[in-house]
Amino acid sequence: GDSVTQMEGPVTLSEEAFLTINCTYTATGYPSLFWYVQYPGEGLQLLLKATKADDKGSNKGFEATYRKETTSFHLEKGSVQVSDSAVYFCALRSPGGYQKVTFGIGTKLQVIP
Amino acid sequence: EAGVTQFPSHSVIEKGQTVTLRCDPISGHDNLYWYRRVMGKEIKFLLHFVKESKQDESGMPNNRFLAERTGGTYSTLKVQPAELEDSGVYFCASSQGTTVNEKLFFGSGTQLSVL
């Protein structure tokens, strides 16, 4: 079945540091890939997505590229801010899977001033 | 526009008791989903409603869990009787359609603790 593997964290970075959160997946066919973010006390929000190989999703300075050859979708940001502190979930949805999303374990990011 | 609302935000119950979680989706969203995150593990799909019908309930863990969506508006998820392993965060989500370009809107979750 489908699965998503991501680093568990927590990850602690200083403000303005470079962020990478690794994500790899297993799925049949060509899934759509997502990064969701959960800020403290809030629900999950879609951060970015990519629907086909070599697509790059980007939002709020975050980027991730759909790499079919390595089955990866790593999240990056060049300079993190304290306000980026949250839990980040890598996820996928297989074709025809309605909105049945498969999530990774979530990576907690803490950015310190 | 109001988002997806879940109630209660926290619930602490004893093993063997019954708990009912409620989800109010965004108005007009026919699709409603329940997900669960057990501590330290992935968020797992539980089930999917299209209006009042269960489209997919393959993720429901066992028959102690009962989900309903009478009238195709709000949904409830009842756990009876609750067990320790049911503790976790229960998320509800809704969407208007089901294509890949349809955005999925999540509520802030109900933290359930079974003691």
Tab-separated table of C-alpha atoms in Angstrom:
chain	number	residue	atom	x	y	z
A	1	GLY	CA	0.000	0.000	0.000
A	2	ASP	CA	0.883	3.664	-0.094
A	3	SER	CA	3.268	5.027	2.517
A	4	VAL	CA	5.192	8.187	3.320
A	5	THR	CA	8.425	8.331	5.287
A	6	GLN	CA	9.716	11.562	6.753
A	7	MET	CA	12.228	12.518	9.405
A	8	GLU	CA	10.593	12.504	12.801
A	9	GLY	CA	12.294	15.445	14.426
A	10	PRO	CA	12.013	17.578	16.359
A	11	VAL	CA	14.168	19.899	14.334
A	12	THR	CA	15.509	22.985	16.063
A	13	LEU	CA	17.014	25.762	13.971
A	14	SER	CA	18.140	29.298	14.542
A	15	GLU	CA	16.331	32.066	12.720
A	16	GLU	CA	17.570	32.543	9.130
A	17	ALA	CA	18.985	29.021	8.953
A	18	PHE	CA	18.397	26.746	5.946
A	19	LEU	CA	15.709	24.107	6.352
A	20	THR	CA	15.427	20.694	4.745
A	21	ILE	CA	12.870	18.105	5.784
A	22	ASN	CA	13.290	14.868	3.896
A	23	CYS	CA	10.322	12.929	2.566
A	24	THR	CA	10.204	9.755	0.515
A	25	TYR	CA	7.179	7.801	-0.575
A	26	THR	CA	5.947	4.472	-1.846
A	27	ALA	CA	2.929	4.401	-4.111
A	28	THR	CA	1.569	2.761	-7.212
A	29	GLY	CA	1.194	4.878	-10.296
A	30	TYR	CA	1.748	8.616	-10.175
A	31	PRO	CA	0.487	10.108	-6.928
A	32	SER	CA	0.028	13.768	-6.144
A	33	LEU	CA	2.355	14.969	-3.398
A	34	PHE	CA	1.690	17.506	-0.674
A	35	TRP	CA	3.170	19.271	2.290
A	36	TYR	CA	0.735	20.244	5.021
A	37	VAL	CA	1.550	22.432	8.011
A	38	GLN	CA	-0.080	22.594	11.430
A	39	TYR	CA	0.598	25.708	13.457
A	40	PRO	CA	0.017	25.511	17.229
A	41	GLY	CA	-3.692	25.360	18.041
A	42	GLU	CA	-4.771	25.279	14.416
A	43	GLY	CA	-5.858	22.716	11.848
A	44	LEU	CA	-3.811	21.292	9.029
A	45	GLN	CA	-3.247	23.670	6.124
A	46	LEU	CA	-2.024	22.860	2.667
A	47	LEU	CA	1.417	24.423	2.262
A	48	LEU	CA	2.256	23.315	-1.266
A	49	LYS	CA	1.646	20.532	-3.740
A	50	ALA	CA	2.970	18.938	-6.924
A	51	THR	CA	0.923	16.723	-9.178
A	52	LYS	CA	3.470	15.302	-11.616
A	53	ALA	CA	7.132	14.428	-11.901
A	54	ASP	CA	9.590	17.352	-11.868
A	55	ASP	CA	6.885	19.784	-10.741
A	56	LYS	CA	8.004	22.230	-8.080
A	57	GLY	CA	5.514	23.349	-5.474
A	58	SER	CA	6.203	26.596	-3.666
A	59	ASN	CA	4.536	28.831	-1.105
A	60	LYS	CA	5.651	31.260	1.621
A	61	GLY	CA	9.308	30.713	0.702
A	62	PHE	CA	9.021	26.925	0.981
A	63	GLU	CA	9.754	24.698	-2.009
A	64	ALA	CA	9.590	20.998	-2.824
A	65	THR	CA	10.274	19.188	-6.095
A	66	TYR	CA	8.536	15.974	-7.156
A	67	ARG	CA	11.361	13.536	-7.912
A	68	LYS	CA	10.011	10.380	-9.467
A	69	GLU	CA	13.414	8.732	-9.859
A	70	THR	CA	14.163	8.969	-6.135
A	71	THR	CA	10.491	8.900	-4.986
A	72	SER	CA	11.160	11.984	-2.915
A	73	PHE	CA	9.532	15.329	-2.141
A	74	HIS	CA	11.910	17.120	0.225
A	75	LEU	CA	10.786	20.404	1.756
A	76	GLU	CA	13.245	23.314	1.753
A	77	LYS	CA	13.356	26.914	2.842
A	78	GLY	CA	16.333	29.167	2.521
A	79	SER	CA	15.837	31.268	5.638
A	80	VAL	CA	13.414	30.181	8.360
A	81	GLN	CA	11.618	32.544	10.724
A	82	VAL	CA	10.263	32.039	14.228
A	83	SER	CA	6.767	32.088	12.728
A	84	ASP	CA	7.607	28.930	10.751
A	85	SER	CA	7.597	26.908	13.970
A	86	ALA	CA	4.989	24.207	13.358
A	87	VAL	CA	4.529	20.544	12.517
A	88	TYR	CA	5.062	19.672	8.851
A	89	PHE	CA	3.430	16.653	7.238
A	90	CYS	CA	4.429	15.134	3.923
A	91	ALA	CA	1.518	13.419	2.196
A	92	LEU	CA	0.384	11.778	-1.009
A	93	ARG	CA	-2.805	10.946	-2.808
A	94	SER	CA	-2.950	8.165	-5.346
A	95	PRO	CA	-4.818	8.658	-8.615
A	96	GLY	CA	-8.509	8.024	-8.214
A	97	GLY	CA	-8.177	8.084	-4.452
A	98	TYR	CA	-10.666	10.865	-3.934
A	99	GLN	CA	-9.245	12.821	-1.011
A	100	LYS	CA	-7.977	9.742	0.820
A	101	VAL	CA	-4.603	11.154	1.765
A	102	THR	CA	-1.684	9.143	3.137
A	103	PHE	CA	0.391	11.149	5.606
A	104	GLY	CA	3.853	10.874	7.025
A	105	ILE	CA	4.516	10.963	10.753
A	106	GLY	CA	5.018	14.732	10.880
A	107	THR	CA	8.156	16.705	11.675
A	108	LYS	CA	8.065	19.286	14.409
A	109	LEU	CA	10.109	22.377	13.601
A	110	GLN	CA	11.144	24.862	16.256
A	111	VAL	CA	12.863	28.056	15.163
A	112	ILE	CA	14.616	30.010	17.879
A	113	PRO	CA	15.520	33.705	17.662
B	1	GLU	CA	-16.484	32.217	5.596
B	2	ALA	CA	-16.411	29.808	8.523
B	3	GLY	CA	-13.927	26.964	8.313
B	4	VAL	CA	-14.310	23.365	9.429
B	5	THR	CA	-15.360	23.335	13.062
B	6	GLN	CA	-14.818	20.497	15.476
B	7	PHE	CA	-16.234	20.057	18.953
B	8	PRO	CA	-15.037	19.494	21.578
B	9	SER	CA	-11.443	20.566	21.213
B	10	HIS	CA	-10.436	18.276	24.065
B	11	SER	CA	-12.104	15.313	25.731
B	12	VAL	CA	-10.864	13.247	28.625
B	13	ILE	CA	-12.819	10.096	29.417
B	14	GLU	CA	-12.320	6.839	31.221
B	15	LYS	CA	-11.923	3.495	29.523
B	16	GLY	CA	-15.338	1.993	28.811
B	17	GLN	CA	-17.141	5.310	28.489
B	18	THR	CA	-18.719	6.712	25.351
B	19	VAL	CA	-17.598	9.830	23.535
B	20	THR	CA	-19.130	11.628	20.589
B	21	LEU	CA	-17.109	13.980	18.421
B	22	ARG	CA	-18.752	16.461	16.124
B	23	CYS	CA	-17.645	18.054	12.882
B	24	ASP	CA	-19.280	20.909	11.008
B	25	PRO	CA	-17.863	21.117	7.491
B	26	ILE	CA	-17.716	24.224	5.371
B	27	SER	CA	-21.187	25.023	4.097
B	28	GLY	CA	-21.814	23.486	0.691
B	29	HIS	CA	-19.066	20.885	0.954
B	30	ASP	CA	-20.529	17.507	0.061
B	31	ASN	CA	-17.372	15.605	0.995
B	32	LEU	CA	-16.478	15.065	4.626
B	33	TYR	CA	-13.562	13.023	5.950
B	34	TRP	CA	-12.405	11.783	9.318
B	35	TYR	CA	-8.735	11.213	10.067
B	36	ARG	CA	-6.935	10.241	13.266
B	37	ARG	CA	-3.416	10.798	14.572
B	38	VAL	CA	-2.351	8.495	17.338
B	39	MET	CA	0.545	9.891	19.372
B	40	GLY	CA	3.834	9.523	17.543
B	41	LYS	CA	2.296	7.995	14.444
B	42	GLU	CA	0.974	9.048	11.075
B	43	ILE	CA	-2.354	10.701	10.460
B	44	LYS	CA	-4.570	7.878	9.248
B	45	PHE	CA	-7.692	8.034	7.097
B	46	LEU	CA	-10.831	6.736	8.813
B	47	LEU	CA	-13.704	7.354	6.426
B	48	HIS	CA	-15.242	9.524	3.735
B	49	PHE	CA	-18.825	10.752	3.374
B	50	VAL	CA	-20.389	12.068	0.207
B	51	LYS	CA	-23.391	13.955	1.493
B	52	GLU	CA	-25.004	11.511	3.902
B	53	SER	CA	-23.591	8.341	2.324
B	54	LYS	CA	-20.418	6.552	3.376
B	55	GLN	CA	-18.195	6.454	0.298
B	56	ASP	CA	-15.262	4.703	1.962
B	57	GLU	CA	-15.019	3.476	5.540
B	58	SER	CA	-12.000	1.251	5.041
B	59	GLY	CA	-9.995	3.040	7.704
B	60	MET	CA	-12.414	2.566	10.585
B	61	PRO	CA	-10.489	0.537	13.168
B	62	ASN	CA	-13.317	-1.615	14.515
B	63	ASN	CA	-17.030	-1.695	15.280
B	64	ARG	CA	-16.631	0.440	18.394
B	65	PHE	CA	-16.485	3.407	16.031
B	66	LEU	CA	-19.678	4.715	14.443
B	67	ALA	CA	-19.799	7.695	12.113
B	68	GLU	CA	-22.964	9.367	10.939
B	69	ARG	CA	-23.848	12.312	8.763
B	70	THR	CA	-27.605	12.622	8.887
B	71	GLY	CA	-28.941	15.122	6.388
B	72	GLY	CA	-25.554	15.510	4.779
B	73	THR	CA	-24.508	18.431	6.950
B	74	TYR	CA	-22.581	17.917	10.186
B	75	SER	CA	-21.079	14.582	11.148
B	76	THR	CA	-20.575	12.759	14.417
B	77	LEU	CA	-18.049	10.104	15.323
B	78	LYS	CA	-18.984	7.998	18.321
B	79	VAL	CA	-16.604	5.713	20.156
B	80	GLN	CA	-18.358	3.172	22.359
B	81	PRO	CA	-16.879	1.796	24.530
B	82	ALA	CA	-13.629	3.747	24.429
B	83	GLU	CA	-10.329	1.941	24.899
B	84	LEU	CA	-6.898	3.296	25.834
B	85	GLU	CA	-5.593	2.894	22.271
B	86	ASP	CA	-8.301	5.220	20.970
B	87	SER	CA	-6.440	8.206	22.412
B	88	GLY	CA	-5.226	10.629	19.788
B	89	VAL	CA	-6.233	13.628	17.734
B	90	TYR	CA	-9.266	13.212	15.506
B	91	PHE	CA	-9.329	15.503	12.495
B	92	CYS	CA	-12.253	16.286	10.281
B	93	ALA	CA	-11.855	17.675	6.778
B	94	SER	CA	-14.163	18.736	3.990
B	95	SER	CA	-13.998	19.515	0.308
B	96	GLN	CA	-16.412	20.564	-2.374
B	97	GLY	CA	-15.246	18.015	-4.936
B	98	THR	CA	-12.801	15.149	-5.067
B	99	THR	CA	-10.449	16.010	-7.905
B	100	VAL	CA	-6.770	16.576	-7.204
B	101	ASN	CA	-7.209	20.338	-7.585
B	102	GLU	CA	-9.898	20.498	-4.939
B	103	LYS	CA	-8.543	21.869	-1.715
B	104	LEU	CA	-9.043	19.855	1.439
B	105	PHE	CA	-9.928	21.977	4.475
B	106	PHE	CA	-9.116	20.609	7.925
B	107	GLY	CA	-10.508	21.420	11.321
B	108	SER	CA	-8.235	21.959	14.298
B	109	GLY	CA	-9.002	18.513	15.666
B	110	THR	CA	-10.358	16.941	18.836
B	111	GLN	CA	-7.754	15.714	21.296
B	112	LEU	CA	-9.182	12.555	22.877
B	113	SER	CA	-7.571	11.113	25.973
B	114	VAL	CA	-8.817	7.775	27.281
B	115	LEU	CA	-7.596	7.042	30.809
